[in-house]
Amino acid sequence: MSRSGMGAAGPGYDSDAPADIDGPYAWARLAMCLLISMIGGAGLWSVVVVLPAVEADFGVSRADASLPYTFTLIGVAIGTVVMGKLADRVGIVPALCLGGVALGVGYWATSHAPTIWIFSAEHALLIGMLGGAVTFGPLLADISHWFLRRRGIAVAIAASGNYLAGTVWPPIIDYLIQDIGWRETHQIIGVFCVVTVVPMALTLRRRSPIGHAPPPPPARGRNGRPPLPSPVLQGLLIVAGLACCIAMAMPQVHIVAYCLELGYDSQRGAEMLSLMLATGIVSRLICGALADRIGALKTLLLSSALQALALLLFLPFDGLVPLYVVSALFGLSQGGIVPTYALIVRQFFPASQAGVRVGVVLSATLVGMGLGGWMSGAIYDLTLSYMAAFLNGIAWNVLHIAIAAFLLFMLGSRGDDTAPDRSEEGGAGMRLRPA
């Protein structure tokens, strides 16, 4: 795409805007989006840290106490589509302002919830679907319009916002819960979200300078047809998304409760969760670069195998220091799995279908996280031990490895190699080189 092409007149274009592409304003906007995503992502992690306190307050089982997390992820999965459409229609600023207000109202409402079911419903609708969802997917779409030469790293940084939230929020929330209680903590978080997200959103009022540039062609087999029928490939990616995240949810959702079971205090578990997600950010960036070198399918298989190994290490090691080490290794193994699905979709499906197909697979990963969190709690209630829950996660991870290996076997020689696509300025897209 030429410089003049980027400045073409039309709806949503500014004639003088191309100067901002990859420029100082673009990086400043990226920093603001990262902060908004970090704050808005609180809902996914506050519900994890508050799990033991909610279980005791409402007098429910561990499985029932895990339901708010499950419902919240389902809400985010739906909200990613709903709020994304709203952002496309009215712009990212109104959508973010609505999301910030929804977070505030949601935390206030949940702080007064009389039952676990009302707590779960309010968390899912207000904090998940209307609040947290808009601070991830729609922000990634927005920031992609401001970069060409550095679009890959920019989107990777923006995608790390939810993991950064998981690094920053859990220790703060756990400290507040111990000091003033979980209900009062929710009220403080709600006020903070409103007074930060809404003003920060208003700084993003400058219109996007370019639309989506022409995407790369899809991969094709040697006979000119897709290597696998589209419904089969899409179905396998959905199952893979469910399987990897059911496995991933065991440590992420239950690490605080697991530490309590082992006799450690909740602060240690919150610190392990933060460490897990901090190393997950590193993993996300490394895997993005690795996929450019060896291909998305190989990266997916490697990441899945490492995640299974990290899950296995939770079984023999239950000392405090080993748990910190294993938590860090788990984060390094799993952080890059989910973003890799987007690369695979772009590689093997027509670009015109990428948005819908990526959304479906990412929604499956969110459902997998929610289902895995509930499933681990239910297994704990049945066995009164987390060992069986870890084994369940490992079994799902083995299924994911099998799918990744099958996809690599079927598709790896038909377009897994990638190289920068020079059809856009600076190589923003990807061009496949079928063998």
GROMACS .gro file of C-alpha atoms in nm:
model
  435
    1MET     CA    1   0.000   0.000   0.000
    2SER     CA    2   0.143   0.335  -0.096
    3ARG     CA    3   0.156   0.641   0.117
    4SER     CA    4  -0.094   0.809  -0.109
    5GLY     CA    5  -0.324   0.508  -0.089
    6MET     CA    6  -0.334   0.535   0.287
    7GLY     CA    7  -0.458   0.886   0.266
    8ALA     CA    8  -0.744   0.817   0.030
    9ALA     CA    9  -1.056   1.012   0.105
   10GLY     CA   10  -1.357   0.832   0.233
   11PRO     CA   11  -1.556   0.753   0.546
   12GLY     CA   12  -1.336   0.713   0.851
   13TYR     CA   13  -1.025   0.856   0.678
   14ASP     CA   14  -0.841   1.178   0.753
   15SER     CA   15  -0.646   1.333   0.465
   16ASP     CA   16  -0.359   1.433   0.694
   17ALA     CA   17  -0.368   1.126   0.919
   18PRO     CA   18  -0.105   0.899   0.753
   19ALA     CA   19   0.169   1.099   0.923
   20ASP     CA   20   0.051   0.938   1.249
   21ILE     CA   21   0.099   0.581   1.128
   22ASP     CA   22   0.374   0.416   1.336
   23GLY     CA   23   0.445   0.763   1.473
   24PRO     CA   24   0.468   0.906   1.826
   25TYR     CA   25   0.091   0.944   1.858
   26ALA     CA   26   0.039   0.581   1.757
   27TRP     CA   27   0.275   0.463   2.032
   28ALA     CA   28   0.114   0.697   2.285
   29ARG     CA   29  -0.226   0.559   2.187
   30LEU     CA   30  -0.092   0.205   2.225
   31ALA     CA   31   0.030   0.287   2.576
   32MET     CA   32  -0.314   0.425   2.665
   33CYS     CA   33  -0.487   0.117   2.523
   34LEU     CA   34  -0.255  -0.106   2.725
   35LEU     CA   35  -0.342   0.080   3.045
   36ILE     CA   36  -0.714   0.065   2.972
   37SER     CA   37  -0.691  -0.307   2.901
   38MET     CA   38  -0.498  -0.362   3.223
   39ILE     CA   39  -0.760  -0.179   3.430
   40GLY     CA   40  -1.061  -0.325   3.248
   41GLY     CA   41  -0.916  -0.674   3.279
   42ALA     CA   42  -0.957  -0.666   3.657
   43GLY     CA   43  -1.286  -0.856   3.634
   44LEU     CA   44  -1.123  -1.174   3.503
   45TRP     CA   45  -0.884  -1.193   3.797
   46SER     CA   46  -1.068  -1.036   4.090
   47VAL     CA   47  -1.318  -1.321   4.072
   48VAL     CA   48  -1.030  -1.571   4.102
   49VAL     CA   49  -0.876  -1.408   4.408
   50VAL     CA   50  -1.213  -1.360   4.578
   51LEU     CA   51  -1.312  -1.726   4.530
   52PRO     CA   52  -1.229  -1.850   4.885
   53ALA     CA   53  -1.394  -1.547   5.047
   54VAL     CA   54  -1.709  -1.582   4.835
   55GLU     CA   55  -1.726  -1.953   4.911
   56ALA     CA   56  -1.715  -1.883   5.287
   57ASP     CA   57  -1.953  -1.584   5.273
   58PHE     CA   58  -2.227  -1.759   5.076
   59GLY     CA   59  -2.166  -2.100   5.231
   60VAL     CA   60  -2.141  -2.282   4.897
   61SER     CA   61  -1.928  -2.561   4.754
   62ARG     CA   62  -1.602  -2.504   4.570
   63ALA     CA   63  -1.774  -2.585   4.240
   64ASP     CA   64  -2.051  -2.329   4.304
   65ALA     CA   65  -1.793  -2.072   4.411
   66SER     CA   66  -1.621  -2.126   4.073
   67LEU     CA   67  -1.940  -2.044   3.879
   68PRO     CA   68  -1.888  -1.663   3.877
   69TYR     CA   69  -1.562  -1.714   3.687
   70THR     CA   70  -1.731  -1.948   3.440
   71PHE     CA   71  -2.023  -1.710   3.385
   72THR     CA   72  -1.788  -1.413   3.351
   73LEU     CA   73  -1.588  -1.579   3.076
   74ILE     CA   74  -1.907  -1.668   2.891
   75GLY     CA   75  -2.011  -1.304   2.928
   76VAL     CA   76  -1.678  -1.185   2.788
   77ALA     CA   77  -1.708  -1.431   2.497
   78ILE     CA   78  -2.049  -1.286   2.405
   79GLY     CA   79  -1.947  -0.930   2.483
   80THR     CA   80  -1.644  -0.944   2.255
   81VAL     CA   81  -1.883  -0.974   1.961
   82VAL     CA   82  -2.153  -0.738   2.093
   83MET     CA   83  -1.919  -0.459   2.204
   84GLY     CA   84  -1.704  -0.507   1.895
   85LYS     CA   85  -2.006  -0.439   1.674
   86LEU     CA   86  -2.090  -0.136   1.888
   87ALA     CA   87  -1.736  -0.002   1.848
   88ASP     CA   88  -1.757  -0.054   1.471
   89ARG     CA   89  -2.083   0.139   1.459
   90VAL     CA   90  -2.023   0.433   1.696
   91GLY     CA   91  -1.647   0.426   1.757
   92ILE     CA   92  -1.421   0.295   2.029
   93VAL     CA   93  -1.466   0.593   2.265
   94PRO     CA   94  -1.841   0.554   2.334
   95ALA     CA   95  -1.795   0.178   2.367
   96LEU     CA   96  -1.515   0.222   2.620
   97CYS     CA   97  -1.711   0.482   2.817
   98LEU     CA   98  -2.004   0.242   2.838
   99GLY     CA   99  -1.765  -0.032   2.944
  100GLY     CA  100  -1.609   0.181   3.218
  101VAL     CA  101  -1.948   0.272   3.362
  102ALA     CA  102  -2.060  -0.092   3.341
  103LEU     CA  103  -1.752  -0.199   3.539
  104GLY     CA  104  -1.832   0.054   3.811
  105VAL     CA  105  -2.198  -0.044   3.834
  106GLY     CA  106  -2.106  -0.413   3.817
  107TYR     CA  107  -1.863  -0.401   4.108
  108TRP     CA  108  -2.107  -0.197   4.316
  109ALA     CA  109  -2.390  -0.442   4.240
  110THR     CA  110  -2.185  -0.753   4.316
  111SER     CA  111  -2.074  -0.605   4.646
  112HIS     CA  112  -2.441  -0.615   4.755
  113ALA     CA  113  -2.526  -0.956   4.603
  114PRO     CA  114  -2.728  -1.171   4.849
  115THR     CA  115  -2.660  -1.508   4.679
  116ILE     CA  116  -2.395  -1.672   4.466
  117TRP     CA  117  -2.636  -1.688   4.171
  118ILE     CA  118  -2.707  -1.315   4.172
  119PHE     CA  119  -2.338  -1.247   4.221
  120SER     CA  120  -2.259  -1.468   3.919
  121ALA     CA  121  -2.525  -1.309   3.697
  122GLU     CA  122  -2.418  -0.952   3.781
  123HIS     CA  123  -2.053  -1.037   3.732
  124ALA     CA  124  -2.118  -1.199   3.395
  125LEU     CA  125  -2.346  -0.928   3.252
  126LEU     CA  126  -2.194  -0.606   3.385
  127ILE     CA  127  -1.829  -0.685   3.457
  128GLY     CA  128  -1.783  -0.948   3.184
  129MET     CA  129  -2.007  -0.879   2.883
  130LEU     CA  130  -2.044  -0.499   2.900
  131GLY     CA  131  -1.729  -0.403   3.090
  132GLY     CA  132  -1.429  -0.629   3.049
  133ALA     CA  133  -1.503  -0.743   2.693
  134VAL     CA  134  -1.468  -0.398   2.537
  135THR     CA  135  -1.124  -0.347   2.694
  136PHE     CA  136  -0.969  -0.638   2.501
  137GLY     CA  137  -1.093  -0.743   2.156
  138PRO     CA  138  -1.224  -0.404   2.035
  139LEU     CA  139  -0.906  -0.232   2.156
  140LEU     CA  140  -0.693  -0.473   1.954
  141ALA     CA  141  -0.895  -0.394   1.643
  142ASP     CA  142  -0.859  -0.020   1.708
  143ILE     CA  143  -0.483  -0.022   1.756
  144SER     CA  144  -0.429  -0.224   1.438
  145HIS     CA  145  -0.540   0.083   1.237
  146TRP     CA  146  -0.252   0.290   1.372
  147PHE     CA  147   0.040   0.070   1.270
  148LEU     CA  148   0.176  -0.077   0.948
  149ARG     CA  149   0.548  -0.139   0.984
  150ARG     CA  150   0.516  -0.230   1.355
  151ARG     CA  151   0.163  -0.369   1.358
  152GLY     CA  152   0.265  -0.716   1.478
  153ILE     CA  153   0.449  -0.605   1.791
  154ALA     CA  154   0.188  -0.335   1.858
  155VAL     CA  155  -0.099  -0.584   1.860
  156ALA     CA  156   0.109  -0.824   2.071
  157ILE     CA  157   0.169  -0.551   2.328
  158ALA     CA  158  -0.199  -0.457   2.333
  159ALA     CA  159  -0.295  -0.824   2.368
  160SER     CA  160  -0.079  -0.845   2.681
  161GLY     CA  161  -0.308  -0.605   2.866
  162ASN     CA  162  -0.526  -0.878   3.017
  163TYR     CA  163  -0.219  -1.069   3.140
  164LEU     CA  164  -0.077  -0.748   3.281
  165ALA     CA  165  -0.407  -0.712   3.467
  166GLY     CA  166  -0.352  -1.059   3.609
  167THR     CA  167  -0.006  -0.956   3.721
  168VAL     CA  168  -0.101  -0.630   3.890
  169TRP     CA  169  -0.448  -0.686   4.034
  170PRO     CA  170  -0.435  -1.013   4.236
  171PRO     CA  171  -0.189  -0.898   4.508
  172ILE     CA  172  -0.372  -0.567   4.548
  173ILE     CA  173  -0.713  -0.732   4.568
  174ASP     CA  174  -0.595  -0.999   4.811
  175TYR     CA  175  -0.445  -0.733   5.041
  176LEU     CA  176  -0.768  -0.533   5.039
  177ILE     CA  177  -0.980  -0.843   5.103
  178GLN     CA  178  -0.768  -0.932   5.406
  179ASP     CA  179  -0.787  -0.574   5.532
  180ILE     CA  180  -1.145  -0.461   5.465
  181GLY     CA  181  -1.337  -0.758   5.319
  182TRP     CA  182  -1.432  -0.862   4.968
  183ARG     CA  183  -1.750  -0.654   4.942
  184GLU     CA  184  -1.577  -0.328   5.029
  185THR     CA  185  -1.293  -0.423   4.796
  186HIS     CA  186  -1.540  -0.456   4.508
  187GLN     CA  187  -1.675  -0.109   4.576
  188ILE     CA  188  -1.326   0.040   4.564
  189ILE     CA  189  -1.246  -0.137   4.236
  190GLY     CA  190  -1.572  -0.012   4.084
  191VAL     CA  191  -1.501   0.351   4.167
  192PHE     CA  192  -1.144   0.319   4.039
  193CYS     CA  193  -1.260   0.173   3.705
  194VAL     CA  194  -1.505   0.456   3.639
  195VAL     CA  195  -1.268   0.741   3.729
  196THR     CA  196  -0.985   0.597   3.518
  197VAL     CA  197  -1.132   0.417   3.215
  198VAL     CA  198  -1.378   0.689   3.111
  199PRO     CA  199  -1.129   0.982   3.113
  200MET     CA  200  -0.862   0.768   2.947
  201ALA     CA  201  -1.109   0.663   2.677
  202LEU     CA  202  -1.172   1.029   2.593
  203THR     CA  203  -0.806   1.068   2.497
  204LEU     CA  204  -0.864   0.826   2.206
  205ARG     CA  205  -1.104   1.055   2.020
  206ARG     CA  206  -0.878   1.104   1.718
  207ARG     CA  207  -1.025   0.908   1.430
  208SER     CA  208  -0.853   0.606   1.281
  209PRO     CA  209  -0.634   0.718   0.988
  210ILE     CA  210  -0.674   0.403   0.778
  211GLY     CA  211  -0.908   0.111   0.748
  212HIS     CA  212  -0.806  -0.251   0.718
  213ALA     CA  213  -0.543  -0.292   0.451
  214PRO     CA  214  -0.580  -0.568   0.190
  215PRO     CA  215  -0.523  -0.901   0.367
  216PRO     CA  216  -0.292  -1.181   0.249
  217PRO     CA  217  -0.420  -1.473   0.042
  218PRO     CA  218  -0.521  -1.793   0.224
  219ALA     CA  219  -0.305  -2.103   0.216
  220ARG     CA  220  -0.388  -2.364  -0.045
  221GLY     CA  221  -0.287  -2.723  -0.098
  222ARG     CA  222  -0.095  -2.852  -0.399
  223ASN     CA  223  -0.423  -2.926  -0.579
  224GLY     CA  224  -0.535  -2.565  -0.536
  225ARG     CA  225  -0.790  -2.651  -0.269
  226PRO     CA  226  -0.775  -2.604   0.109
  227PRO     CA  227  -0.569  -2.887   0.269
  228LEU     CA  228  -0.867  -2.973   0.494
  229PRO     CA  229  -1.237  -2.899   0.440
  230SER     CA  230  -1.315  -2.566   0.604
  231PRO     CA  231  -1.577  -2.706   0.848
  232VAL     CA  232  -1.333  -2.975   0.962
  233LEU     CA  233  -1.049  -2.730   1.021
  234GLN     CA  234  -1.279  -2.484   1.197
  235GLY     CA  235  -1.419  -2.760   1.417
  236LEU     CA  236  -1.072  -2.884   1.510
  237LEU     CA  237  -0.964  -2.533   1.606
  238ILE     CA  238  -1.274  -2.494   1.824
  239VAL     CA  239  -1.204  -2.823   2.004
  240ALA     CA  240  -0.838  -2.727   2.037
  241GLY     CA  241  -0.936  -2.392   2.189
  242LEU     CA  242  -1.161  -2.566   2.441
  243ALA     CA  243  -0.903  -2.832   2.529
  244CYS     CA  244  -0.602  -2.607   2.580
  245CYS     CA  245  -0.794  -2.365   2.799
  246ILE     CA  246  -0.967  -2.630   3.010
  247ALA     CA  247  -0.612  -2.743   3.093
  248MET     CA  248  -0.491  -2.386   3.135
  249ALA     CA  249  -0.770  -2.298   3.378
  250MET     CA  250  -0.667  -2.543   3.651
  251PRO     CA  251  -0.365  -2.347   3.779
  252GLN     CA  252  -0.492  -2.003   3.682
  253VAL     CA  253  -0.834  -2.030   3.848
  254HIS     CA  254  -0.747  -2.244   4.149
  255ILE     CA  255  -0.390  -2.154   4.241
  256VAL     CA  256  -0.505  -1.940   4.538
  257ALA     CA  257  -0.736  -2.212   4.669
  258TYR     CA  258  -0.468  -2.476   4.602
  259CYS     CA  259  -0.218  -2.287   4.818
  260LEU     CA  260  -0.476  -2.269   5.099
  261GLU     CA  261  -0.526  -2.646   5.074
  262LEU     CA  262  -0.150  -2.697   5.108
  263GLY     CA  263  -0.141  -2.479   5.420
  264TYR     CA  264  -0.002  -2.160   5.267
  265ASP     CA  265  -0.181  -1.826   5.296
  266SER     CA  266  -0.376  -1.675   5.008
  267GLN     CA  267  -0.116  -1.403   4.951
  268ARG     CA  268   0.129  -1.669   4.830
  269GLY     CA  269  -0.128  -1.796   4.583
  270ALA     CA  270  -0.200  -1.444   4.458
  271GLU     CA  271   0.172  -1.388   4.407
  272MET     CA  272   0.199  -1.714   4.211
  273LEU     CA  273  -0.090  -1.608   3.989
  274SER     CA  274   0.080  -1.274   3.925
  275LEU     CA  275   0.408  -1.448   3.844
  276MET     CA  276   0.226  -1.692   3.615
  277LEU     CA  277   0.067  -1.411   3.418
  278ALA     CA  278   0.379  -1.193   3.413
  279THR     CA  279   0.576  -1.474   3.248
  280GLY     CA  280   0.271  -1.528   3.024
  281ILE     CA  281   0.329  -1.181   2.882
  282VAL     CA  282   0.687  -1.278   2.796
  283SER     CA  283   0.558  -1.601   2.640
  284ARG     CA  284   0.303  -1.414   2.431
  285LEU     CA  285   0.567  -1.188   2.277
  286ILE     CA  286   0.820  -1.469   2.226
  287CYS     CA  287   0.566  -1.697   2.059
  288GLY     CA  288   0.462  -1.420   1.823
  289ALA     CA  289   0.822  -1.380   1.709
  290LEU     CA  290   0.872  -1.758   1.698
  291ALA     CA  291   0.566  -1.807   1.476
  292ASP     CA  292   0.722  -1.568   1.224
  293ARG     CA  293   1.032  -1.789   1.217
  294ILE     CA  294   0.901  -2.149   1.225
  295GLY     CA  295   0.529  -2.111   1.148
  296ALA     CA  296   0.214  -2.094   1.358
  297LEU     CA  297   0.141  -2.469   1.361
  298LYS     CA  298   0.483  -2.564   1.494
  299THR     CA  299   0.460  -2.289   1.754
  300LEU     CA  300   0.119  -2.417   1.865
  301LEU     CA  301   0.248  -2.773   1.906
  302LEU     CA  302   0.559  -2.662   2.092
  303SER     CA  303   0.362  -2.439   2.330
  304SER     CA  304   0.108  -2.713   2.398
  305ALA     CA  305   0.380  -2.969   2.479
  306LEU     CA  306   0.548  -2.725   2.717
  307GLN     CA  307   0.217  -2.651   2.889
  308ALA     CA  308   0.160  -3.024   2.947
  309LEU     CA  309   0.508  -3.055   3.095
  310ALA     CA  310   0.445  -2.760   3.329
  311LEU     CA  311   0.115  -2.914   3.444
  312LEU     CA  312   0.295  -3.240   3.518
  313LEU     CA  313   0.545  -3.054   3.736
  314PHE     CA  314   0.263  -2.943   3.969
  315LEU     CA  315   0.212  -3.309   4.073
  316PRO     CA  316   0.543  -3.391   4.247
  317PHE     CA  317   0.629  -3.042   4.373
  318ASP     CA  318   0.417  -2.880   4.647
  319GLY     CA  319   0.681  -2.684   4.839
  320LEU     CA  320   0.651  -2.307   4.842
  321VAL     CA  321   0.965  -2.228   4.638
  322PRO     CA  322   0.904  -2.508   4.382
  323LEU     CA  323   0.548  -2.382   4.334
  324TYR     CA  324   0.678  -2.035   4.249
  325VAL     CA  325   0.919  -2.189   3.997
  326VAL     CA  326   0.655  -2.415   3.839
  327SER     CA  327   0.409  -2.123   3.821
  328ALA     CA  328   0.667  -1.920   3.631
  329LEU     CA  329   0.736  -2.211   3.395
  330PHE     CA  330   0.364  -2.261   3.338
  331GLY     CA  331   0.326  -1.897   3.240
  332LEU     CA  332   0.621  -1.921   3.000
  333SER     CA  333   0.466  -2.225   2.833
  334GLN     CA  334   0.103  -2.121   2.787
  335GLY     CA  335   0.098  -1.747   2.718
  336GLY     CA  336   0.144  -1.773   2.343
  337ILE     CA  337  -0.108  -2.048   2.266
  338VAL     CA  338  -0.424  -1.841   2.222
  339PRO     CA  339  -0.282  -1.569   1.990
  340THR     CA  340  -0.145  -1.844   1.764
  341TYR     CA  341  -0.500  -1.943   1.666
  342ALA     CA  342  -0.546  -1.608   1.494
  343LEU     CA  343  -0.236  -1.673   1.283
  344ILE     CA  344  -0.363  -2.017   1.183
  345VAL     CA  345  -0.702  -1.878   1.080
  346ARG     CA  346  -0.538  -1.608   0.870
  347GLN     CA  347  -0.321  -1.875   0.708
  348PHE     CA  348  -0.579  -2.133   0.607
  349PHE     CA  349  -0.905  -1.941   0.557
  350PRO     CA  350  -1.004  -1.662   0.318
  351ALA     CA  351  -0.912  -1.327   0.466
  352SER     CA  352  -1.270  -1.205   0.423
  353GLN     CA  353  -1.377  -1.464   0.684
  354ALA     CA  354  -1.095  -1.399   0.930
  355GLY     CA  355  -1.288  -1.179   1.171
  356VAL     CA  356  -1.574  -1.422   1.222
  357ARG     CA  357  -1.357  -1.733   1.234
  358VAL     CA  358  -1.102  -1.584   1.475
  359GLY     CA  359  -1.387  -1.467   1.698
  360VAL     CA  360  -1.541  -1.813   1.708
  361VAL     CA  361  -1.212  -1.979   1.806
  362LEU     CA  362  -1.127  -1.719   2.070
  363SER     CA  363  -1.478  -1.752   2.213
  364ALA     CA  364  -1.414  -2.127   2.240
  365THR     CA  365  -1.099  -2.055   2.442
  366LEU     CA  366  -1.296  -1.837   2.682
  367VAL     CA  367  -1.561  -2.105   2.721
  368GLY     CA  368  -1.280  -2.353   2.782
  369MET     CA  369  -1.136  -2.136   3.059
  370GLY     CA  370  -1.478  -2.104   3.221
  371LEU     CA  371  -1.557  -2.473   3.187
  372GLY     CA  372  -1.213  -2.571   3.312
  373GLY     CA  373  -1.246  -2.350   3.620
  374TRP     CA  374  -1.582  -2.504   3.712
  375MET     CA  375  -1.467  -2.858   3.625
  376SER     CA  376  -1.163  -2.833   3.853
  377GLY     CA  377  -1.380  -2.714   4.140
  378ALA     CA  378  -1.627  -2.996   4.086
  379ILE     CA  379  -1.348  -3.254   4.080
  380TYR     CA  380  -1.211  -3.110   4.403
  381ASP     CA  381  -1.553  -3.140   4.568
  382LEU     CA  382  -1.570  -3.506   4.463
  383THR     CA  383  -1.215  -3.604   4.563
  384LEU     CA  384  -1.123  -3.338   4.823
  385SER     CA  385  -0.791  -3.308   4.641
  386TYR     CA  386  -0.654  -3.105   4.354
  387MET     CA  387  -0.439  -3.392   4.223
  388ALA     CA  388  -0.728  -3.537   4.022
  389ALA     CA  389  -0.804  -3.189   3.888
  390PHE     CA  390  -0.445  -3.154   3.764
  391LEU     CA  391  -0.469  -3.498   3.598
  392ASN     CA  392  -0.791  -3.389   3.428
  393GLY     CA  393  -0.614  -3.082   3.292
  394ILE     CA  394  -0.326  -3.293   3.165
  395ALA     CA  395  -0.570  -3.525   2.985
  396TRP     CA  396  -0.729  -3.231   2.803
  397ASN     CA  397  -0.380  -3.101   2.720
  398VAL     CA  398  -0.293  -3.437   2.563
  399LEU     CA  399  -0.601  -3.401   2.342
  400HIS     CA  400  -0.479  -3.055   2.241
  401ILE     CA  401  -0.134  -3.192   2.156
  402ALA     CA  402  -0.297  -3.459   1.939
  403ILE     CA  403  -0.499  -3.198   1.747
  404ALA     CA  404  -0.197  -2.970   1.703
  405ALA     CA  405   0.014  -3.262   1.579
  406PHE     CA  406  -0.261  -3.369   1.337
  407LEU     CA  407  -0.292  -3.017   1.197
  408LEU     CA  408   0.084  -2.992   1.156
  409PHE     CA  409   0.090  -3.330   0.979
  410MET     CA  410  -0.197  -3.237   0.747
  411LEU     CA  411  -0.114  -2.873   0.685
  412GLY     CA  412   0.248  -2.818   0.775
  413SER     CA  413   0.386  -2.891   0.429
  414ARG     CA  414   0.114  -2.685   0.261
  415GLY     CA  415   0.181  -2.336   0.385
  416ASP     CA  416   0.308  -2.331   0.742
  417ASP     CA  417   0.607  -2.125   0.639
  418THR     CA  418   0.541  -1.758   0.652
  419ALA     CA  419   0.721  -1.447   0.540
  420PRO     CA  420   0.643  -1.078   0.561
  421ASP     CA  421   0.398  -0.959   0.298
  422ARG     CA  422   0.531  -0.649   0.124
  423SER     CA  423   0.192  -0.568  -0.024
  424GLU     CA  424   0.146  -0.329   0.267
  425GLU     CA  425   0.397  -0.065   0.362
  426GLY     CA  426   0.647  -0.212   0.604
  427GLY     CA  427   0.517  -0.569   0.569
  428ALA     CA  428   0.219  -0.544   0.800
  429GLY     CA  429   0.058  -0.860   0.666
  430MET     CA  430   0.177  -1.215   0.593
  431ARG     CA  431   0.230  -1.394   0.264
  432LEU     CA  432   0.237  -1.773   0.263
  433ARG     CA  433   0.495  -1.974   0.076
  434PRO     CA  434   0.339  -2.314   0.005
  435ALA     CA  435   0.591  -2.592  -0.029
   0.00000   0.00000   0.00000
